[in-house]
Coordinates of C-alpha atoms in Angstrom, one line a residue:
Chain A
M1 CA 113.9 115.4 104.8
K2 CA 113.1 119.3 105.1
L3 CA 112.1 119.3 101.4
L4 CA 109.7 116.4 101.7
V5 CA 107.7 118.0 104.9
L6 CA 108.0 121.4 102.9
V7 CA 106.0 119.7 99.7
I8 CA 104.1 117.8 101.6
R9 CA 102.6 120.8 103.5
R10 CA 102.4 123.0 100.8
D11 CA 100.3 120.5 99.1
L12 CA 98.0 119.7 101.8
M13 CA 97.6 123.4 102.4
L14 CA 96.4 123.6 98.6
A15 CA 94.1 120.8 99.1
M16 CA 92.4 121.9 102.4
R17 CA 91.8 125.5 100.3
R18 CA 89.6 123.1 97.9
R19 CA 88.0 120.8 100.4
A20 CA 85.2 120.1 98.1
D21 CA 87.5 118.1 95.9
V22 CA 88.6 115.8 98.6
L23 CA 85.0 115.5 99.8
T24 CA 83.9 114.4 96.1
T25 CA 86.3 111.4 96.1
L26 CA 85.2 110.4 99.7
F27 CA 81.4 110.4 98.3
F28 CA 82.3 108.5 95.2
F29 CA 84.0 105.7 97.4
V30 CA 80.6 105.5 99.7
M31 CA 78.3 105.8 96.8
V32 CA 80.0 103.0 94.5
V33 CA 80.1 100.6 97.5
S34 CA 76.4 101.3 98.6
L35 CA 75.5 100.6 95.0
F36 CA 76.7 97.1 95.2
P37 CA 74.1 95.7 97.6
L38 CA 71.2 97.3 95.4
G39 CA 72.7 95.4 92.5
V40 CA 73.4 92.1 93.7
G41 CA 70.5 91.6 96.4
P42 CA 70.3 91.9 100.2
E43 CA 71.5 88.7 101.3
M44 CA 74.0 89.0 104.0
D45 CA 75.7 85.8 103.3
M46 CA 76.7 86.9 99.9
L47 CA 77.6 90.6 101.0
R48 CA 79.9 89.2 103.7
K49 CA 81.8 87.2 101.1
M50 CA 82.0 90.0 98.8
A51 CA 82.8 92.8 101.2
A52 CA 86.6 92.9 100.7
G53 CA 86.4 93.1 97.0
V54 CA 83.7 95.5 96.7
L55 CA 85.8 97.8 99.0
W56 CA 89.0 97.5 97.3
V57 CA 87.8 97.9 93.8
A58 CA 86.0 100.9 94.8
A59 CA 89.2 102.2 96.6
L60 CA 91.1 101.6 93.5
L61 CA 88.4 103.5 91.1
S62 CA 88.0 106.6 93.6
S63 CA 91.9 106.8 93.7
M64 CA 91.9 107.2 89.8
L65 CA 89.7 109.8 90.1
S66 CA 91.7 112.1 92.1
L67 CA 95.1 111.1 90.2
G68 CA 94.2 113.6 87.3
R69 CA 94.8 116.6 89.8
L70 CA 98.2 115.6 91.0
F71 CA 100.2 117.2 88.7
A72 CA 97.7 119.0 86.7
T73 CA 97.0 122.3 89.0
D74 CA 100.9 122.7 89.2
Y75 CA 101.5 122.2 85.5
L76 CA 98.7 124.9 84.3
D77 CA 100.4 127.6 86.9
G78 CA 103.9 126.8 85.9
T79 CA 104.9 125.6 89.4
L80 CA 106.0 122.2 88.0
E81 CA 108.2 124.0 85.4
Q82 CA 110.2 125.5 88.4
M83 CA 110.4 122.4 90.4
L84 CA 111.7 120.5 87.4
L85 CA 114.5 123.6 87.2
A86 CA 115.1 123.4 90.8
P87 CA 118.5 122.3 92.2
Q88 CA 117.0 120.0 94.5
S89 CA 116.0 116.3 93.7
L90 CA 113.1 115.9 91.6
S91 CA 112.3 112.4 93.0
M92 CA 112.1 113.8 96.4
L93 CA 109.5 116.5 95.4
V94 CA 107.5 113.9 93.4
L95 CA 107.8 111.6 96.9
G96 CA 106.6 114.3 98.9
K97 CA 103.6 115.1 96.5
M98 CA 102.6 111.4 96.5
I99 CA 102.6 111.5 99.9
A100 CA 100.4 114.4 100.3
H101 CA 98.0 112.7 97.8
W102 CA 97.7 109.5 99.9
M103 CA 97.0 111.7 103.1
V104 CA 94.3 113.6 100.9
S105 CA 92.8 110.9 98.9
G106 CA 93.9 107.5 100.6
L107 CA 93.8 108.0 104.2
P108 CA 89.7 109.1 104.1
L109 CA 89.0 106.1 102.4
V110 CA 90.9 103.9 105.1
L111 CA 89.2 105.7 107.7
M112 CA 85.9 105.4 106.0
A113 CA 86.0 101.9 105.2
P114 CA 85.1 100.1 108.6
V115 CA 81.9 102.0 108.3
L116 CA 81.0 100.7 105.2
G117 CA 82.5 97.3 106.0
L118 CA 79.9 97.3 109.0
Q119 CA 77.2 97.6 106.3
F120 CA 78.3 94.5 104.6
D121 CA 78.3 92.6 108.0
M122 CA 82.1 92.0 108.2
S123 CA 83.6 90.6 111.1
V124 CA 85.5 92.8 113.5
Q125 CA 88.7 90.5 112.8
A126 CA 88.0 90.9 109.0
L127 CA 87.7 94.5 109.4
G128 CA 91.1 95.0 111.2
I129 CA 93.0 93.1 108.4
L130 CA 90.9 95.0 105.8
I131 CA 92.1 98.3 107.2
V132 CA 95.9 96.9 107.4
G133 CA 95.8 95.7 103.9
L134 CA 94.2 99.3 102.9
L135 CA 97.0 101.1 104.7
L136 CA 99.6 99.0 102.9
G137 CA 98.0 99.1 99.6
T138 CA 96.3 102.7 99.0
P139 CA 100.0 104.4 99.2
I140 CA 100.9 101.8 96.4
L141 CA 98.0 103.2 94.5
S142 CA 98.9 106.8 94.7
M143 CA 102.4 106.1 93.7
I144 CA 101.7 103.9 90.7
G145 CA 98.8 106.2 89.6
A146 CA 101.8 109.4 89.8
I147 CA 103.6 107.3 87.1
G148 CA 100.3 107.4 85.0
A149 CA 99.3 110.9 85.4
A150 CA 102.9 112.3 84.8
L151 CA 102.7 110.4 81.4
T152 CA 99.2 111.8 80.5
L153 CA 100.2 115.1 81.8
G154 CA 98.1 117.8 79.6
L155 CA 96.5 115.5 77.2
R156 CA 93.1 115.5 75.9
G157 CA 90.9 112.7 77.5
G158 CA 93.8 112.2 80.0
G159 CA 91.6 111.0 82.7
V160 CA 90.0 107.8 81.0
L161 CA 93.6 107.3 79.5
L162 CA 95.1 107.4 82.9
S163 CA 92.6 104.5 84.3
L164 CA 93.4 102.5 81.3
L165 CA 97.3 102.7 82.0
V166 CA 97.0 102.3 85.7
L167 CA 94.4 99.9 86.6
P168 CA 96.2 96.8 85.2
L169 CA 99.3 97.6 87.0
C170 CA 97.4 97.6 90.2
I171 CA 96.1 94.3 90.0
P172 CA 98.6 93.0 92.4
V173 CA 97.6 95.4 95.0
L174 CA 94.0 94.2 94.8
I175 CA 94.8 90.6 94.9
F176 CA 96.7 90.3 97.9
G177 CA 94.8 93.0 99.8
T178 CA 91.2 91.1 99.3
G179 CA 93.3 87.6 99.7
A180 CA 94.3 88.8 103.1
V181 CA 90.6 89.3 104.3
E182 CA 89.5 86.0 102.5
A183 CA 92.7 84.2 104.5
I184 CA 91.4 85.3 107.7
A185 CA 87.5 84.4 107.0
N186 CA 88.7 80.9 106.2
G187 CA 90.9 80.9 109.4
Q188 CA 94.4 80.9 107.8
S189 CA 97.1 83.0 108.2
V190 CA 97.4 86.5 106.9
A191 CA 101.1 87.1 107.2
S192 CA 102.0 85.8 103.4
H193 CA 99.6 88.3 102.0
L194 CA 100.2 91.3 104.1
S195 CA 104.1 90.8 103.8
L196 CA 103.7 90.5 100.0
L197 CA 101.6 94.1 100.1
G198 CA 104.4 95.2 102.2
A199 CA 107.1 94.2 99.9
V200 CA 105.2 95.7 96.8
L201 CA 105.0 99.1 98.9
V202 CA 108.6 99.2 99.7
L203 CA 109.5 98.4 96.0
A204 CA 107.2 101.2 95.0
L205 CA 108.6 103.5 97.5
V206 CA 112.0 103.1 95.9
F207 CA 111.3 103.1 92.2
T208 CA 108.1 105.0 91.3
P209 CA 109.3 108.3 92.5
W210 CA 112.4 108.1 90.1
V211 CA 110.3 106.5 87.4
T212 CA 107.8 109.5 88.0
A213 CA 110.3 112.3 87.7
Q214 CA 111.6 110.8 84.1
A215 CA 108.2 110.6 83.2
L216 CA 107.4 114.1 83.9
R217 CA 110.7 115.2 82.4
I218 CA 109.4 113.6 79.0
S219 CA 106.2 115.4 79.4
M220 CA 107.7 118.6 80.3
E221 CA 110.2 118.9 77.3
Chain B
M1 CA 137.7 97.0 56.1
A2 CA 135.7 98.7 58.8
I3 CA 131.9 97.6 59.4
N4 CA 129.5 100.0 60.2
W5 CA 127.6 98.5 62.9
F6 CA 124.9 101.3 63.0
K7 CA 124.4 101.5 59.5
Y8 CA 120.9 99.8 59.7
A9 CA 119.9 102.0 62.8
A10 CA 119.2 104.8 60.4
P11 CA 115.6 104.7 59.2
T12 CA 116.6 105.9 55.6
N13 CA 118.8 102.6 55.1
F14 CA 116.4 100.4 57.3
Y15 CA 113.8 101.2 55.0
G16 CA 115.6 99.5 52.0
L17 CA 116.6 96.4 54.1
A18 CA 113.2 95.8 55.5
G19 CA 111.7 96.0 51.8
K20 CA 114.2 93.5 50.9
L21 CA 113.6 91.1 53.8
I22 CA 109.7 91.0 53.8
P23 CA 109.1 88.6 50.7
W24 CA 111.4 86.3 52.3
F25 CA 109.7 86.3 55.8
A26 CA 106.4 86.2 54.3
G27 CA 107.1 83.6 51.9
F28 CA 108.4 81.1 54.4
S29 CA 105.9 82.0 56.9
L30 CA 103.3 80.7 54.4
V31 CA 105.2 77.7 53.4
L32 CA 105.8 76.8 56.9
F33 CA 101.9 77.7 57.6
A34 CA 100.9 75.3 55.2
A35 CA 103.0 72.5 56.7
G36 CA 102.4 73.2 60.1
M37 CA 98.5 72.9 59.1
Y38 CA 99.0 69.6 57.2
I39 CA 100.9 67.9 60.1
G40 CA 98.4 69.3 62.5
F41 CA 95.5 67.9 61.0
F42 CA 96.6 64.8 59.0
V43 CA 99.4 63.5 60.5
A44 CA 99.1 64.3 64.3
P45 CA 96.9 61.5 66.0
A46 CA 94.0 62.4 68.1
D47 CA 94.8 63.0 71.7
A48 CA 93.6 59.9 74.3
Q49 CA 91.9 62.2 76.4
Q50 CA 90.9 65.6 74.5
G51 CA 90.2 63.7 71.2
E52 CA 90.4 65.8 68.2
F53 CA 89.6 69.1 70.1
Y54 CA 93.3 69.4 71.3
R55 CA 94.2 70.5 67.6
I56 CA 93.4 73.9 68.5
I57 CA 96.9 74.1 70.3
F58 CA 98.5 74.2 67.1
I59 CA 97.3 77.9 66.9
H60 CA 96.7 78.6 70.6
V61 CA 100.0 77.7 71.9
P62 CA 102.2 79.6 69.5
T63 CA 100.0 82.8 69.7
S64 CA 100.4 82.7 73.7
I65 CA 104.1 82.6 73.2
L66 CA 104.7 85.2 70.8
S67 CA 102.2 87.5 72.6
M68 CA 104.3 87.2 75.7
V69 CA 107.8 87.4 73.5
L70 CA 106.7 90.4 71.3
Y71 CA 106.2 92.1 74.7
M72 CA 109.6 91.8 76.1
V73 CA 110.7 92.8 72.3
M74 CA 108.6 95.8 72.5
A75 CA 110.0 96.6 76.1
G76 CA 113.4 95.9 74.8
Y77 CA 113.3 98.2 72.0
A78 CA 111.4 100.9 74.0
A79 CA 114.3 100.8 76.4
L80 CA 117.1 101.0 73.7
G81 CA 115.1 104.2 72.4
L82 CA 114.9 105.8 75.7
I83 CA 118.6 105.1 76.5
F84 CA 120.3 105.7 73.1
N85 CA 117.8 108.1 71.7
T86 CA 117.7 106.1 68.4
R87 CA 114.5 106.9 66.6
L88 CA 114.4 103.7 64.7
S89 CA 114.2 101.7 68.1
A90 CA 111.0 103.6 69.4
M91 CA 109.3 103.0 65.7
M92 CA 109.9 99.3 65.9
A93 CA 108.3 99.2 69.3
S94 CA 105.1 101.3 68.0
A95 CA 105.3 98.4 65.3
I96 CA 105.3 95.5 67.2
A97 CA 102.3 96.7 69.6
P98 CA 99.4 95.9 67.3
T99 CA 100.6 92.4 66.4
G100 CA 101.3 91.6 70.0
A101 CA 97.8 92.8 70.8
L102 CA 96.4 90.9 68.0
F103 CA 98.0 87.5 69.2
A104 CA 97.3 88.0 72.6
F105 CA 93.5 88.4 71.4
I106 CA 93.9 85.4 69.3
S107 CA 95.4 83.4 72.0
L108 CA 92.5 84.2 74.3
W109 CA 89.8 83.5 71.6
T110 CA 91.1 80.2 70.8
G111 CA 91.5 79.5 74.5
A112 CA 87.9 80.2 75.0
L113 CA 87.1 77.7 72.0
W114 CA 89.5 75.1 73.6
G115 CA 87.8 75.5 77.3
K116 CA 84.1 75.2 76.4
P117 CA 84.4 71.5 75.4
M118 CA 87.3 70.6 77.8
W119 CA 86.2 72.3 81.3
G120 CA 82.8 73.2 80.0
A121 CA 83.2 76.9 80.3
W122 CA 84.1 79.9 77.7
W123 CA 86.1 81.6 80.6
V124 CA 87.3 80.6 83.8
W125 CA 89.0 82.9 86.2
D126 CA 92.7 80.9 85.9
A127 CA 95.8 82.3 86.6
R128 CA 97.1 82.3 83.1
L129 CA 94.1 83.3 81.4
T130 CA 94.1 86.3 83.8
S131 CA 97.3 87.2 83.2
E132 CA 97.3 86.8 79.2
L133 CA 93.9 89.0 79.6
I134 CA 96.0 91.5 81.7
L135 CA 98.8 91.7 79.0
L136 CA 96.3 92.3 76.6
F137 CA 95.4 95.3 78.6
L138 CA 99.0 96.4 78.7
Y139 CA 99.1 96.5 75.1
L140 CA 96.1 98.3 74.6
G141 CA 97.4 100.9 77.5
F142 CA 100.9 101.0 75.4
I143 CA 98.8 101.6 71.9
S144 CA 96.4 104.2 73.3
L145 CA 98.7 106.2 75.0
H146 CA 101.0 106.5 71.9
A147 CA 98.0 107.6 70.0
S148 CA 96.8 110.3 72.2
I149 CA 100.1 112.3 72.3
D150 CA 100.4 114.4 69.1
D151 CA 104.0 114.9 69.0
P152 CA 105.8 111.8 68.0
R153 CA 109.0 112.2 69.9
R154 CA 107.1 112.7 73.2
A155 CA 104.9 109.9 72.1
D156 CA 107.8 107.6 71.5
R157 CA 109.4 108.4 75.1
A158 CA 106.3 108.2 77.0
S159 CA 104.9 105.0 75.6
A160 CA 108.7 103.5 76.0
L161 CA 108.5 104.4 79.8
L162 CA 105.1 102.9 80.2
A163 CA 106.4 99.5 78.5
I164 CA 109.3 99.2 80.7
V165 CA 107.0 99.8 83.8
G166 CA 105.0 97.4 82.3
S167 CA 107.5 95.0 81.8
V168 CA 108.9 95.3 85.3
N169 CA 105.3 94.4 86.9
V170 CA 104.6 91.5 84.6
P171 CA 106.4 88.9 86.5
I172 CA 104.4 90.6 89.9
I173 CA 101.1 90.5 88.1
Y174 CA 101.6 86.7 86.6
F175 CA 102.7 85.3 90.3
S176 CA 99.9 87.4 92.1
V177 CA 97.4 85.7 89.8
K178 CA 98.9 82.6 89.9
W179 CA 98.8 82.2 93.6
W180 CA 95.2 83.6 93.6
N181 CA 93.9 80.7 91.4
T182 CA 95.0 78.0 89.0
L183 CA 93.1 75.6 87.0
H184 CA 95.0 75.4 83.8
Q185 CA 96.9 72.5 82.9
G186 CA 100.7 72.6 83.6
S187 CA 103.3 73.2 80.8
T188 CA 103.8 70.1 78.5
I189 CA 107.0 71.0 77.1
K190 CA 109.8 71.5 79.5
F191 CA 113.7 71.9 79.2
S192 CA 113.7 68.3 80.6
G193 CA 111.8 66.8 77.7
T194 CA 108.2 66.6 77.0
S195 CA 105.3 64.2 77.2
M196 CA 103.9 64.8 73.7
H197 CA 103.4 62.9 70.7
V198 CA 106.4 63.5 68.0
A199 CA 104.0 64.9 65.1
M200 CA 102.3 67.0 67.6
Q201 CA 105.4 68.5 68.5
Q202 CA 106.4 68.6 65.1
A203 CA 103.1 70.7 64.1
M204 CA 103.3 73.1 66.8
F205 CA 107.0 74.2 66.2
T206 CA 106.1 74.6 62.7
M207 CA 103.4 76.6 63.3
L208 CA 105.2 78.5 66.2
A209 CA 107.9 79.4 63.4
A210 CA 105.4 80.3 60.7
L211 CA 103.8 82.9 63.0
W212 CA 107.2 84.3 64.3
L213 CA 107.9 85.0 60.6
Y214 CA 104.6 86.2 59.7
A215 CA 105.3 88.5 62.8
L216 CA 108.3 89.6 61.5
A217 CA 107.2 90.2 58.4
V218 CA 104.0 92.6 59.5
V219 CA 106.2 94.6 62.1
L220 CA 108.6 95.2 59.1
A221 CA 106.0 96.4 56.8
R222 CA 104.5 98.3 59.4
V223 CA 107.7 100.0 60.5
R224 CA 108.3 100.8 56.9
S225 CA 105.3 102.7 56.4
I226 CA 105.7 104.5 60.3
I227 CA 109.3 105.6 58.8
L228 CA 107.6 107.1 55.6
E229 CA 105.0 108.9 57.7
R230 CA 107.8 110.4 60.1
E231 CA 110.2 111.2 57.2
R232 CA 107.3 112.5 54.9
H233 CA 109.1 116.1 55.0
T234 CA 112.5 114.6 53.6
H235 CA 113.5 114.2 49.9
W236 CA 114.2 110.6 49.9
A237 CA 110.5 109.7 51.3
Q238 CA 108.7 112.1 48.7
E239 CA 110.8 110.1 46.2
V240 CA 109.8 106.7 47.4
A241 CA 106.2 107.8 47.8
A242 CA 105.8 109.5 44.4

């Protein structure tokens, strides 16, 4: 537990020293979302219908953007090698890095989403569900993404390859997240979508740190 | 007499075995393909609702089935290679991937050709179509990850891990897409029996067997060239290639 807190604090501190990276991801998110009305036209009815989908897809894309850095800097300066040699559990270290990555790249998106949702004329209720969905879903994106980041560590063209590997695996998150918002718009219960999202989150929490640790060992051999 | 169960786990021995098996698989595949085509076009009657259009299932259904089966086989080989560190398993996994991707692509293509007259659209966002498309993405991800790592050992192990993660994810993806939208007709063939005409069934299963044998022959041919490429520094490989 202490180890976890330590890793998270270290990664957050490193991220705070390079604030530009964090802001780039956030700006990318805002920009992608703002481009959609320009592309499809300003009719509010249509925008309201696609709002959840647009926000989710944009969140998916911008989380891909920052994944490359998850292990890359530690790999370059040799920290990662020390982590692999450390007596502490590598899965735990990886989990800490995932959580820190989410706090830096996922949480800001969640906080920004309601403002952007208002641009799309979403109702307060729908916004609430969108936020809950994003809160449950964005950590999963960070965790599945970490597997891809570990597998593509140090490869040329790693960034594009990473998206190619990770995006198909993230489809269930997208479906449940937007499904919840759609359900509330149609007056149905959102419980099923959100509990499925929660179930995926729990599964990811259990398995992805270990899988990522294995992937790191393969990549660092 | 003790049998050496692992004799053909050595790429050197397997190379010869595969070479002997390929003509058999390829020959039977051709014969069955011809038979399946004949039954499909001349024996099987036209469908009551879909007329002659339905005949595309003789390609469409076998390729869909095989694209899924091959992914599981590939993931199985990948897991074997990762767990027991056998070189041949990883080579088999990377030999299967292109054929699996090809089948997934053909399945989508023929599905589109069938969808146009039946549903009035080349593509609909239906659960099965979408999951087949995602399966194609997973194949392409596997192939491109393997291709972009230079060290063959790391490439094998990294893409094996990806295949396993993918195979765990496939049911989740399938059900999420299924609950999302469904238009595709339900399965006609169930374990409790079928509503299909006998000749249609015969044509379909013959084609399935033909394509299965084709997949075996092609995968073995591909694994042979992978073995030669990996073993190019050895004496026997140079002798074979010369």
